Amino acid sequence: MKFGHFDDVNKEYVITSPRTPLPWINYLGCEDFFSLKSNTCGGYSFYKDAKLLRLTRYRYNNVPLDSNGLYYFIKDGDTVWNPGWMPTKTELDDYKCRHGLGYSVFEGKKNGISAVLTDFVPMGTACEVNKLTLTNESDEKKDFTLFSYVEFCLWNAMDDMTNFQRNFSTGEVEIHGSTIYHKTEYRERRNHYAIFSVNTDIDGFDTDRDSFLGAYGENRAPEVVMTGKAKNSVASGWAPVGSHQINISLAPGESRDLVFVLGYVENKKDEKWEGLNKVNRKPAEAMLTKFDTTEKADQALADLKAYWNGLLSHFTVSSSEEKLDRMVNIWHQYQCMVTFNMSRSASYFESGIGRGMGFRDSCQDLLGFVHLIPDRARQRILDIASTQFEDGSAYHQYQPLTKKGNADIGSGFNDDPLWLIAGTAAYIKETGDYSILDEITPYDNDASKATDFMEHLRRSFNYTVNHLGPHGLPLIGRADWNDCLNLNCFSEEPGESFQTFGPSEGPNAESVFIAGMFVKYGKDYAAICRHRGLEEEAKEAEKQIEKMEQTVLDAGWDGEWYLRAYDHYKHKVGSKECEEGKIFIEPQGFCVIAEIGLKDGYCLKAMESVEKHLDTKYGIVLLQPCYTRYHVELGEITSYPGGYKENAGIFCHNNPWISIAETVVGRGNRAWQVYTRTCPAYIEDISEIHRTEPYVYSQMIAGKDAPNFGEAKNSWLTGTAAWTFLDVSQYILGIRPDYDGLVVDPCIPASLDGFSAKRDFRGVTYHITVKNPNGAEKGVASMTVDGTPVEGNMIPFDGSKKEVQVEVVMG
Amino acid sequence: MKFGHFDDVNKEYVITSPRTPLPWINYLGCEDFFSLKSNTCGGYSFYKDAKLLRLTRYRYNNVPLDSNGLYYFIKDGDTVWNPGWMPTKTELDDYKCRHGLGYSVFEGKKNGISAVLTDFVPMGTACEVNKLTLTNESDEKKDFTLFSYVEFCLWNAMDDMTNFQRNFSTGEVEIHGSTIYHKTEYRERRNHYAIFSVNTDIDGFDTDRDSFLGAYGENRAPEVVMTGKAKNSVASGWAPVGSHQINISLAPGESRDLVFVLGYVENKKDEKWEGLNKVNRKPAEAMLTKFDTTEKADQALADLKAYWNGLLSHFTVSSSEEKLDRMVNIWHQYQCMVTFNMSRSASYFESGIGRGMGFRDSCQDLLGFVHLIPDRARQRILDIASTQFEDGSAYHQYQPLTKKGNADIGSGFNDDPLWLIAGTAAYIKETGDYSILDEITPYDNDASKATDFMEHLRRSFNYTVNHLGPHGLPLIGRADWNDCLNLNCFSEEPGESFQTFGPSEGPNAESVFIAGMFVKYGKDYAAICRHRGLEEEAKEAEKQIEKMEQTVLDAGWDGEWYLRAYDHYKHKVGSKECEEGKIFIEPQGFCVIAEIGLKDGYCLKAMESVEKHLDTKYGIVLLQPCYTRYHVELGEITSYPGGYKENAGIFCHNNPWISIAETVVGRGNRAWQVYTRTCPAYIEDISEIHRTEPYVYSQMIAGKDAPNFGEAKNSWLTGTAAWTFLDVSQYILGIRPDYDGLVVDPCIPASLDGFSAKRDFRGVTYHITVKNPNGAEKGVASMTVDGTPVEGNMIPFDGSKKEVQVEVVMG
């Protein structure tokens, strides 16, 4: 069952029923100001940091679902409705929500009035613009009243929902003309306020929530709206809100445009005041003049669309697979960009007040967006590396505002250092920019301890070399990629952190997954050494890698698949010997990607075992059989009911690992099957089961052990975005940047007769046509570059060209 | 305007309109299980700790106000209603909420059906009992359907509202017969679950919120209730709830009782399971058998009422002032007990997830409840003292579960140590139990550093002696009683703690308030020394006290009133020289209570200044003129808009200080005026202005500088409870325990012709009659004890008696 459809021309998903299984959201903003926007106008806005500078108040896990947003009420006689359905939930004669790239459009019609609300965050200005077009589509004059409404957050989202003893007394506003200034705490240490304004005269306003809603009132029927008369309330403490009343009169066929702006405004500390308790309004007025006409608002939206079209033009594909093209050309890349912007901070499942940026998360996100904005990728890499410790280990998280490591969680996640190599390798392959290796980069943000960035990579690589366990496999520390596999913690009491309780880092527990990573990214490290002329070091690294490969085959192979780990007691994890959790997905993915034992058939065997033991119709589960009880020696993974999260859920993040791994063993049909089973566009038809947005990935889909098998959770902010784009673009379509040029190495389903793609790479645009006349799954039979045959599948880089035509024939 | 009335016979406040200005709540529970209960059945339950073991989910600051509770829906044809009005808000034919001592009764009638819901937490069992009596008052048969409903919290209230990435996947329940088991996280480290049950067979159940409410559904109209048909949903992740469906058929005049139980159940770690994923239900079943008949439930309620009547019988008064009697005999003492139970943790303004027990708060609370349950007071004193540091300073807060000091906030609130003397003196005066001084008591919870408790008092006293500033006044540290007067912090950035940012403890900033405390409680310390035979130490202490008195008169007097403090720059705070904040309430109260300069007229002068500068019709404001801007050198106090909180709000806590101080200068009329102006029963008639409950105090009433002048905030958990009871019982009525007996020293309005009181004291019951034939405000002309005249106003203690008759004539 679908609740809408894709509009590929406009790069939109068009939702045609407000009753989506869960709120389906979009992200407005790509610089400093962000708004989460659901298909019924729910959501909230923040400036830079979703915890510390939240403009508007949203209530997670509320009843009704998705409560609070930036709402417009139309009171037309006795009928009160919203263009986005919520919060009145008045049935509309017509409803559409178009989620586009950085904007959302809500089209509502009721009783002859049409309302088209276009919400976006313009480039270069810290505000959300709402253009509302009201049209009288009836053949009678229409007189009705419009009320805007937003509830302000008192800035710190955490404090806002806990400290009422203080917060109920601090709210303050000013009202000047059509602009409401929310200035809570501006009187003291803040030098910023929020504004909510409209480009027309108003007939009334409200700024006090209880006045607007009435006693025990509800968003679905605010007293002011129901009576049709604003109270001109001035908030003093309690809950400041912003509402404008505008009386509208439209002749038949007549339209009227209104432009509302919700903005964040800062003043310099010595320019805060215009007078006693009167804020300096100049910067607010300057912001508002940027959008004070319909034309200016339209131009800002056009600029935003041009920005996104430019970004997405770096990689496009055209094939007979409409859904493939749609995902690659639009939604994969869009989700990658949003994930880069947000890290894991603010979604409808991440409350925005928790952890900062993840070291591992950010490195993986790089894999998805590096081709879009390499400059910001470069900065991100250096920011991350600056939080690294001198021994090569890393803070597991860091704060986006300060860019400093988060001491609460600390280090000890032993895969982290290797991800820095992964991200850097991707950056260098994309850009050819080795100069990043020379950047002087601190450790633990201490400039006095800085070295060049190459030394950071060296210490990252050596961190694994220096932290091996009894079998010679890497020690796991607090956890590896699977944050919930905690082999050194042994927590017995509720409330303890599964990751940081207990010894956390022990001498025995080893990770086969990290071993796979080490082999895979160790090869990149060796390649980078070699490009830097460090031949000896490259050779030494390769020796370590070979040794690790052998160790995995000796101690990390269970007969039919790769082991997951050894626990503190040196017992196997993810083995046929185990009672539960006999086989895990992660080492199968990464050891095959690393090609450990490839030529001896280990990789194919592992892939067959995944298919046999972990496959479901909705994707590949993380492990089997699920854990039915808590194992104190395994940690958080066993705390979840079976089928959810890491305990045998379909963790979308590592499905593309298997798809990539299948391309390594050359099984294009299977790689494709794995890709499409969790791919949003391919499962749009089961939206009533999948429930989250059909245009982006979720972190997790309930596995077959769960009652809600097939139901997804935690959409939008997931490493799945980057990994899937990597999978489909570089391994399935096979257009893969390498150190010395662009490789074309498709591994596609036999039924696909080819495709064409456009790929910008180091300033050159490649027009690539792949033909698959004989239904191959992998293998390049021939390649021509600008008409000239080339050996192999690497296009030698030639920076003197602007456009290059490439033809590849598979076979 | 009133929204109800007092029922003194039943010791209840009877609310007759559900639309109170704010939710008016009650506290059920006085041991380990607690429920907050509003007049419309809103609220939540927890076991011991409102943050860590919260049973049910409540949403603070929500829309509609007061969302979520333990609700019962009656679906009678097309009409759906609740006995407590919320959440359907269906207009009732009759509505009453009776808040009694530890129980609340909701009486709703609609269309011939009467529902009487009696909610209470029984003594000795960790559960809330809801007895629901349904009566058909019509003359036709009535067939209708009852649905219960509660939403479970996933135990940790903080995590519950932030960590959705995990929490949406952990919810689990079991259903057995009529009992719903909420067992989220029981599979792992918890050994406790919640139950919601009813003592009859059910016709259906729901445990999944979305199933019960329907998609985008609301509490006011759950889909299951509206359709009249439970779905028998079994929660798996998302939001577990508990709902029973019971089909009811009543003949005209027929009644039916149902007993619902919401309980908290723990199992031993090795007795958690009955089978794979099946909880051990035995203790739950044992709990339920305690309340499985109407008779058992009624008996449990009767036992509860007997408990409270016993508690409140220790002090009663009878006079011509009905409101005085009502407050003294019921509500003052009730609020004292609730405040003792909760400290400052869980109210409708304290979210229950913040700070622990306050050192200063708990010591002050003692003053109010020590006569009710001296044994628990003794334990509390020793718990508090165990968090003290070896130098006499103290953790400002400590955790109720661990009883350990809270390192986040630390120490440095320089009034804290003196409050320990205050609480101990009150305990000894009440009980005559000097043995507490011998208790071996640790420092910082370290038993190896323990001394006897007397040494704790010594170090408390000496802490002030050893921390004096440039004028010889006590150094203020991070703050004194006024947590918002931060003279050593200088915070410039939002989010910094006003109390702990910056140097926090400096060499210059001094507090005249602490000086007053030192003189007042120093005298108690000297008296305790003397009773222990430490005559030399007593004399030395008295020397220090005299010196401090002189210092206050030399450096702490501003001409017309006592100064508040000196800031870091040695500038005066609370002086006529100041631009804003010229006069503060606190030093006027405490320096007069300490009788500093009494004989020389300073005290009377200070009281006159309070009346002249700080008085308003709704109470005495904390300071004047209010601060209109942020003063970085004064801290949080200047962060509030004028008229709110410490910035010139009517801080109820220190109004009784002034009332007591007025008794010191002998002005009974004025002491009475100050008492009655903020006293709930006396301002019941302006409930539409005051807004909070008319039966308990609030922390703060908006001062004259605020737009909402007269509006109260933060009701229930406030030191006002203890201080006011101290004021009215010991200083206005004047029945005051002292080291060697009970003093009778009334200071009453001239218009009051006397009163009689019953007072239990050290096992003896005193029947005291005070006559005021000549309209005196203070002074005992004569006193007889059991018919024998006695000199002075002290009743010599005679433990051989059980009952003592006392007659006092004022004049």
CSV table of C-alpha atoms in Angstrom, one decimal, chain B residues 163-350:
chain,number,residue,atom,x,y,z
B,163,ASN,CA,16.4,7.9,23.9
B,164,PHE,CA,13.9,6.8,21.3
B,165,GLN,CA,16.5,5.1,19.1
B,166,ARG,CA,16.5,2.4,21.8
B,167,ASN,CA,13.2,2.8,23.6
B,168,PHE,CA,11.0,2.3,20.7
B,169,SER,CA,12.3,-1.2,20.5
B,170,THR,CA,12.3,-2.4,24.1
B,171,GLY,CA,8.7,-2.3,25.3
B,172,GLU,CA,7.4,-5.7,26.4
B,173,VAL,CA,4.3,-6.9,28.2
B,174,GLU,CA,2.5,-10.0,29.3
B,175,ILE,CA,-1.2,-10.5,29.8
B,176,HIS,CA,-2.6,-13.0,32.2
B,177,GLY,CA,-6.2,-13.0,33.0
B,178,SER,CA,-7.2,-9.5,34.1
B,179,THR,CA,-3.6,-8.5,34.8
B,180,ILE,CA,-1.3,-6.6,32.5
B,181,TYR,CA,2.3,-7.0,33.2
B,182,HIS,CA,4.6,-4.2,32.0
B,183,LYS,CA,8.0,-5.8,31.9
B,184,THR,CA,10.2,-3.6,29.7
B,185,GLU,CA,13.9,-4.3,30.4
B,186,TYR,CA,13.0,-7.0,32.8
B,187,ARG,CA,14.6,-9.4,30.3
B,188,GLU,CA,17.9,-7.8,31.1
B,189,ARG,CA,19.1,-6.0,34.2
B,190,ARG,CA,15.8,-5.0,35.9
B,191,ASN,CA,14.2,-7.3,38.4
B,192,HIS,CA,11.0,-5.4,38.7
B,193,TYR,CA,7.9,-4.9,36.7
B,194,ALA,CA,4.6,-3.0,36.9
B,195,ILE,CA,1.1,-4.5,37.0
B,196,PHE,CA,-2.3,-3.1,36.2
B,197,SER,CA,-5.2,-5.3,37.2
B,198,VAL,CA,-8.8,-5.4,38.1
B,199,ASN,CA,-10.7,-7.7,40.4
B,200,THR,CA,-13.1,-9.1,37.8
B,201,ASP,CA,-13.0,-10.9,34.5
B,202,ILE,CA,-12.5,-8.6,31.6
B,203,ASP,CA,-14.0,-8.4,28.1
B,204,GLY,CA,-10.8,-7.3,26.4
B,205,PHE,CA,-7.5,-5.5,26.8
B,206,ASP,CA,-5.0,-3.3,25.0
B,207,THR,CA,-1.3,-2.9,25.7
B,208,ASP,CA,-0.1,-1.0,22.6
B,209,ARG,CA,-0.7,2.7,22.6
B,210,ASP,CA,-1.2,3.1,18.9
B,211,SER,CA,-3.6,0.3,18.8
B,212,PHE,CA,-5.6,1.8,21.6
B,213,LEU,CA,-5.6,5.4,20.4
B,214,GLY,CA,-5.6,4.7,16.7
B,215,ALA,CA,-3.3,6.4,14.2
B,216,TYR,CA,-2.8,10.0,15.2
B,217,GLY,CA,-5.3,9.3,17.9
B,218,GLU,CA,-5.7,11.3,21.1
B,219,ASN,CA,-6.4,10.5,24.7
B,220,ARG,CA,-9.7,12.5,24.4
B,221,ALA,CA,-11.1,10.0,21.9
B,222,PRO,CA,-9.2,6.7,21.8
B,223,GLU,CA,-10.2,4.6,18.8
B,224,VAL,CA,-10.9,1.6,21.0
B,225,VAL,CA,-13.1,3.6,23.3
B,226,MET,CA,-15.0,5.3,20.5
B,227,THR,CA,-15.6,2.0,18.7
B,228,GLY,CA,-16.4,0.3,22.0
B,229,LYS,CA,-14.2,-2.7,21.2
B,230,ALA,CA,-10.8,-3.6,22.6
B,231,LYS,CA,-8.2,-4.9,20.2
B,232,ASN,CA,-6.4,-7.2,22.6
B,233,SER,CA,-3.2,-5.7,21.3
B,234,VAL,CA,0.1,-7.0,22.6
B,235,ALA,CA,2.8,-4.3,22.7
B,236,SER,CA,6.1,-5.0,21.1
B,237,GLY,CA,8.3,-2.0,21.3
B,238,TRP,CA,6.9,1.5,20.8
B,239,ALA,CA,4.6,2.6,23.8
B,240,PRO,CA,3.2,0.0,26.1
B,241,VAL,CA,0.0,0.9,27.8
B,242,GLY,CA,-2.6,-0.9,30.0
B,243,SER,CA,-6.3,-0.9,29.2
B,244,HIS,CA,-9.1,-3.2,30.3
B,245,GLN,CA,-12.5,-3.4,28.7
B,246,ILE,CA,-15.4,-4.3,31.1
B,247,ASN,CA,-18.9,-4.5,29.8
B,248,ILE,CA,-21.3,-3.3,32.5
B,249,SER,CA,-25.0,-3.9,32.9
B,250,LEU,CA,-26.9,-2.2,35.8
B,251,ALA,CA,-30.5,-2.4,36.7
B,252,PRO,CA,-32.1,0.8,38.0
B,253,GLY,CA,-30.6,1.7,41.3
B,254,GLU,CA,-28.0,-1.0,41.0
B,255,SER,CA,-24.3,-0.5,41.9
B,256,ARG,CA,-21.1,-2.3,41.0
B,257,ASP,CA,-17.7,-1.9,42.6
B,258,LEU,CA,-14.5,-2.6,40.8
B,259,VAL,CA,-11.1,-2.5,42.4
B,260,PHE,CA,-8.1,-1.7,40.1
B,261,VAL,CA,-4.5,-1.9,41.2
B,262,LEU,CA,-1.5,-0.4,39.7
B,263,GLY,CA,1.5,-1.9,41.4
B,264,TYR,CA,5.3,-2.1,41.5
B,265,VAL,CA,6.7,-5.6,41.9
B,266,GLU,CA,10.3,-6.8,42.5
B,267,ASN,CA,11.6,-10.3,42.3
B,268,LYS,CA,14.9,-11.6,43.7
B,269,LYS,CA,17.5,-11.9,40.9
B,270,ASP,CA,17.4,-15.7,41.0
B,271,GLU,CA,13.6,-15.8,41.1
B,272,LYS,CA,12.9,-13.6,38.1
B,273,TRP,CA,11.5,-16.2,35.8
B,274,GLU,CA,8.8,-18.7,35.6
B,275,GLY,CA,9.8,-19.9,32.2
B,276,LEU,CA,11.4,-18.6,29.0
B,277,ASN,CA,10.3,-14.9,28.8
B,278,LYS,CA,7.6,-15.5,31.4
B,279,VAL,CA,8.0,-13.4,34.5
B,280,ASN,CA,7.6,-14.8,38.0
B,281,ARG,CA,4.1,-13.6,38.9
B,282,LYS,CA,3.8,-14.9,42.4
B,283,PRO,CA,4.5,-11.7,44.3
B,284,ALA,CA,2.2,-9.8,41.9
B,285,GLU,CA,-0.6,-12.3,42.7
B,286,ALA,CA,0.1,-12.0,46.4
B,287,MET,CA,-0.2,-8.2,46.1
B,288,LEU,CA,-3.5,-8.4,44.2
B,289,THR,CA,-5.1,-10.7,46.7
B,290,LYS,CA,-4.8,-7.9,49.2
B,291,PHE,CA,-7.3,-5.8,47.4
B,292,ASP,CA,-9.4,-8.3,45.5
B,293,THR,CA,-12.7,-7.4,47.2
B,294,THR,CA,-14.4,-4.1,47.9
B,295,GLU,CA,-14.2,-4.8,51.6
B,296,LYS,CA,-10.5,-5.2,51.6
B,297,ALA,CA,-10.1,-2.0,49.6
B,298,ASP,CA,-12.3,-0.2,52.0
B,299,GLN,CA,-10.4,-1.5,55.0
B,300,ALA,CA,-7.1,-0.3,53.4
B,301,LEU,CA,-8.5,3.1,52.9
B,302,ALA,CA,-9.8,3.2,56.5
B,303,ASP,CA,-6.3,2.2,57.7
B,304,LEU,CA,-4.8,5.0,55.7
B,305,LYS,CA,-7.2,7.6,57.2
B,306,ALA,CA,-6.5,6.3,60.7
B,307,TYR,CA,-2.8,6.7,60.0
B,308,TRP,CA,-3.2,10.3,59.0
B,309,ASN,CA,-5.6,11.2,61.7
B,310,GLY,CA,-3.1,9.8,64.2
B,311,LEU,CA,-0.3,11.9,62.7
B,312,LEU,CA,-2.3,15.1,62.7
B,313,SER,CA,-3.5,14.6,66.3
B,314,HIS,CA,-0.2,15.6,67.8
B,315,PHE,CA,-1.0,19.3,67.3
B,316,THR,CA,-4.5,20.8,67.0
B,317,VAL,CA,-5.9,24.2,67.6
B,318,SER,CA,-9.4,25.5,68.1
B,319,SER,CA,-10.2,29.2,67.8
B,320,SER,CA,-12.7,31.6,66.4
B,321,GLU,CA,-10.6,31.7,63.3
B,322,GLU,CA,-12.0,28.9,61.1
B,323,LYS,CA,-9.3,29.3,58.5
B,324,LEU,CA,-6.5,29.3,61.0
B,325,ASP,CA,-7.8,26.1,62.6
B,326,ARG,CA,-8.2,24.5,59.1
B,327,MET,CA,-4.6,25.3,58.1
B,328,VAL,CA,-3.0,24.4,61.4
B,329,ASN,CA,-4.9,21.2,62.0
B,330,ILE,CA,-4.8,19.9,58.4
B,331,TRP,CA,-3.1,21.6,55.5
B,332,HIS,CA,0.0,23.1,57.0
B,333,GLN,CA,1.0,19.8,58.6
B,334,TYR,CA,-0.1,17.8,55.5
B,335,GLN,CA,2.1,19.9,53.2
B,336,CYS,CA,5.0,19.5,55.7
B,337,MET,CA,4.7,15.7,55.5
B,338,VAL,CA,4.5,15.7,51.7
B,339,THR,CA,7.5,18.0,51.5
B,340,PHE,CA,9.4,15.7,53.8
B,341,ASN,CA,8.5,12.8,51.6
B,342,MET,CA,9.3,14.4,48.3
B,343,SER,CA,12.0,16.9,49.2
B,344,ARG,CA,12.0,19.0,46.0
B,345,SER,CA,11.8,16.1,43.6
B,346,ALA,CA,8.3,15.6,42.1
B,347,SER,CA,5.5,18.2,41.7
B,348,TYR,CA,3.8,19.7,38.8
B,349,PHE,CA,6.7,22.2,38.6
B,350,GLU,CA,9.5,19.9,39.6
